[in-house]
PDB file of C-alpha atoms in Angstrom:
ATOM      1  CA  UNK A   1      13.483   0.837  -1.467  1.00  0.00           C
ATOM      2  CA  UNK A   2      10.054  -0.598  -0.944  1.00  0.00           C
ATOM      3  CA  UNK A   3       7.939  -3.564  -1.903  1.00  0.00           C
ATOM      4  CA  UNK A   4       7.335  -4.306  -5.582  1.00  0.00           C
ATOM      5  CA  UNK A   5       3.742  -5.262  -6.380  1.00  0.00           C
ATOM      6  CA  UNK A   6       3.692  -8.484  -8.406  1.00  0.00           C
ATOM      7  CA  UNK A   7      -0.073  -8.869  -8.774  1.00  0.00           C
ATOM      8  CA  UNK A   8      -3.394  -7.329  -7.785  1.00  0.00           C
ATOM      9  CA  UNK A   9      -6.846  -8.927  -7.494  1.00  0.00           C
ATOM     10  CA  UNK A  10      -8.871  -7.246 -10.268  1.00  0.00           C
ATOM     11  CA  UNK A  11     -11.898  -7.008  -7.948  1.00  0.00           C
ATOM     12  CA  UNK A  12      -9.984  -5.348  -5.090  1.00  0.00           C
ATOM     13  CA  UNK A  13      -9.908  -1.797  -3.786  1.00  0.00           C
ATOM     14  CA  UNK A  14      -6.226  -1.692  -4.771  1.00  0.00           C
ATOM     15  CA  UNK A  15      -7.170  -2.347  -8.413  1.00  0.00           C
ATOM     16  CA  UNK A  16      -9.776   0.434  -8.221  1.00  0.00           C
ATOM     17  CA  UNK A  17      -6.950   2.755  -7.084  1.00  0.00           C
ATOM     18  CA  UNK A  18      -4.875   1.786 -10.170  1.00  0.00           C
ATOM     19  CA  UNK A  19      -2.294  -0.155  -8.204  1.00  0.00           C
ATOM     20  CA  UNK A  20      -0.762  -2.648 -10.623  1.00  0.00           C
ATOM     21  CA  UNK A  21       2.185  -4.995 -10.996  1.00  0.00           C
ATOM     22  CA  UNK A  22       5.471  -3.096 -11.121  1.00  0.00           C
ATOM     23  CA  UNK A  23       4.393  -0.337  -8.731  1.00  0.00           C
ATOM     24  CA  UNK A  24       6.532  -0.023  -5.589  1.00  0.00           C
ATOM     25  CA  UNK A  25       4.909   0.496  -2.179  1.00  0.00           C
ATOM     26  CA  UNK A  26       7.449   2.744  -0.442  1.00  0.00           C
ATOM     27  CA  UNK A  27       5.496   3.694   2.698  1.00  0.00           C
ATOM     28  CA  UNK A  28       2.435   2.654   4.643  1.00  0.00           C
ATOM     29  CA  UNK A  29       0.933   5.539   6.629  1.00  0.00           C
ATOM     30  CA  UNK A  30       4.272   7.348   6.648  1.00  0.00           C
ATOM     31  CA  UNK A  31       6.421   4.367   7.646  1.00  0.00           C
ATOM     32  CA  UNK A  32       8.822   2.755   5.133  1.00  0.00           C
ATOM     33  CA  UNK A  33       8.288  -0.869   4.110  1.00  0.00           C
ATOM     34  CA  UNK A  34      10.878  -3.242   2.677  1.00  0.00           C
ATOM     35  CA  UNK A  35       9.054  -6.574   2.620  1.00  0.00           C
ATOM     36  CA  UNK A  36       5.637  -8.197   2.496  1.00  0.00           C
ATOM     37  CA  UNK A  37       6.004  -8.902   6.222  1.00  0.00           C
ATOM     38  CA  UNK A  38       6.569  -5.172   6.907  1.00  0.00           C
ATOM     39  CA  UNK A  39       3.464  -4.284   4.902  1.00  0.00           C
ATOM     40  CA  UNK A  40       1.310  -6.879   6.657  1.00  0.00           C
ATOM     41  CA  UNK A  41       2.594  -5.826  10.090  1.00  0.00           C
ATOM     42  CA  UNK A  42       1.714  -2.165   9.443  1.00  0.00           C
ATOM     43  CA  UNK A  43      -1.729  -2.963   8.004  1.00  0.00           C
ATOM     44  CA  UNK A  44      -2.508  -5.308  10.907  1.00  0.00           C
ATOM     45  CA  UNK A  45      -1.507  -2.623  13.437  1.00  0.00           C
ATOM     46  CA  UNK A  46      -3.701  -0.026  11.717  1.00  0.00           C
ATOM     47  CA  UNK A  47      -6.628  -2.441  11.557  1.00  0.00           C
ATOM     48  CA  UNK A  48      -6.212  -3.257  15.260  1.00  0.00           C
ATOM     49  CA  UNK A  49      -6.247   0.499  15.981  1.00  0.00           C
ATOM     50  CA  UNK A  50      -9.646   0.716  14.270  1.00  0.00           C
ATOM     51  CA  UNK A  51      -8.525   2.295  11.003  1.00  0.00           C
ATOM     52  CA  UNK A  52     -10.696   1.587   7.954  1.00  0.00           C
ATOM     53  CA  UNK A  53      -8.061   2.480   5.348  1.00  0.00           C
ATOM     54  CA  UNK A  54      -4.334   2.810   4.876  1.00  0.00           C
ATOM     55  CA  UNK A  55      -2.384   5.553   3.087  1.00  0.00           C
ATOM     56  CA  UNK A  56       0.239   4.211   0.684  1.00  0.00           C
ATOM     57  CA  UNK A  57       3.097   6.090  -0.953  1.00  0.00           C
ATOM     58  CA  UNK A  58       3.543   4.496  -4.359  1.00  0.00           C
ATOM     59  CA  UNK A  59       6.372   4.820  -6.851  1.00  0.00           C
ATOM     60  CA  UNK A  60       5.381   4.033 -10.433  1.00  0.00           C
ATOM     61  CA  UNK A  61       7.743   2.454 -12.963  1.00  0.00           C
ATOM     62  CA  UNK A  62       7.901   5.857 -14.702  1.00  0.00           C
ATOM     63  CA  UNK A  63       9.206   7.469 -11.489  1.00  0.00           C
ATOM     64  CA  UNK A  64       5.987   9.198 -10.411  1.00  0.00           C
ATOM     65  CA  UNK A  65       5.213   9.341  -6.682  1.00  0.00           C
ATOM     66  CA  UNK A  66       1.599   9.298  -5.543  1.00  0.00           C
ATOM     67  CA  UNK A  67      -0.397   8.734  -2.406  1.00  0.00           C
ATOM     68  CA  UNK A  68      -3.471   6.519  -2.418  1.00  0.00           C
ATOM     69  CA  UNK A  69      -5.859   5.456   0.323  1.00  0.00           C
ATOM     70  CA  UNK A  70      -6.825   1.793   0.238  1.00  0.00           C
ATOM     71  CA  UNK A  71      -9.601   0.243   2.337  1.00  0.00           C
ATOM     72  CA  UNK A  72      -8.490  -2.348   4.873  1.00  0.00           C
ATOM     73  CA  UNK A  73     -10.560  -5.496   4.319  1.00  0.00           C
TER      74      UNK A  73
END
């Protein structure tokens, strides 16, 4: 489950956090995501609540799970 990353802006905070194509975003701040709309909805809600970053649970193609914090633009 989750949202497969298909591309990342090389100048973005996500790229600095080593998020690349093929990585799966499984959760955003502890809530599961299944689509780009889910991801955007969660990020928008966090931004509206005044949050400056979002915590992502990522699943790498090799099966590794890791958490990364990404700044909300």
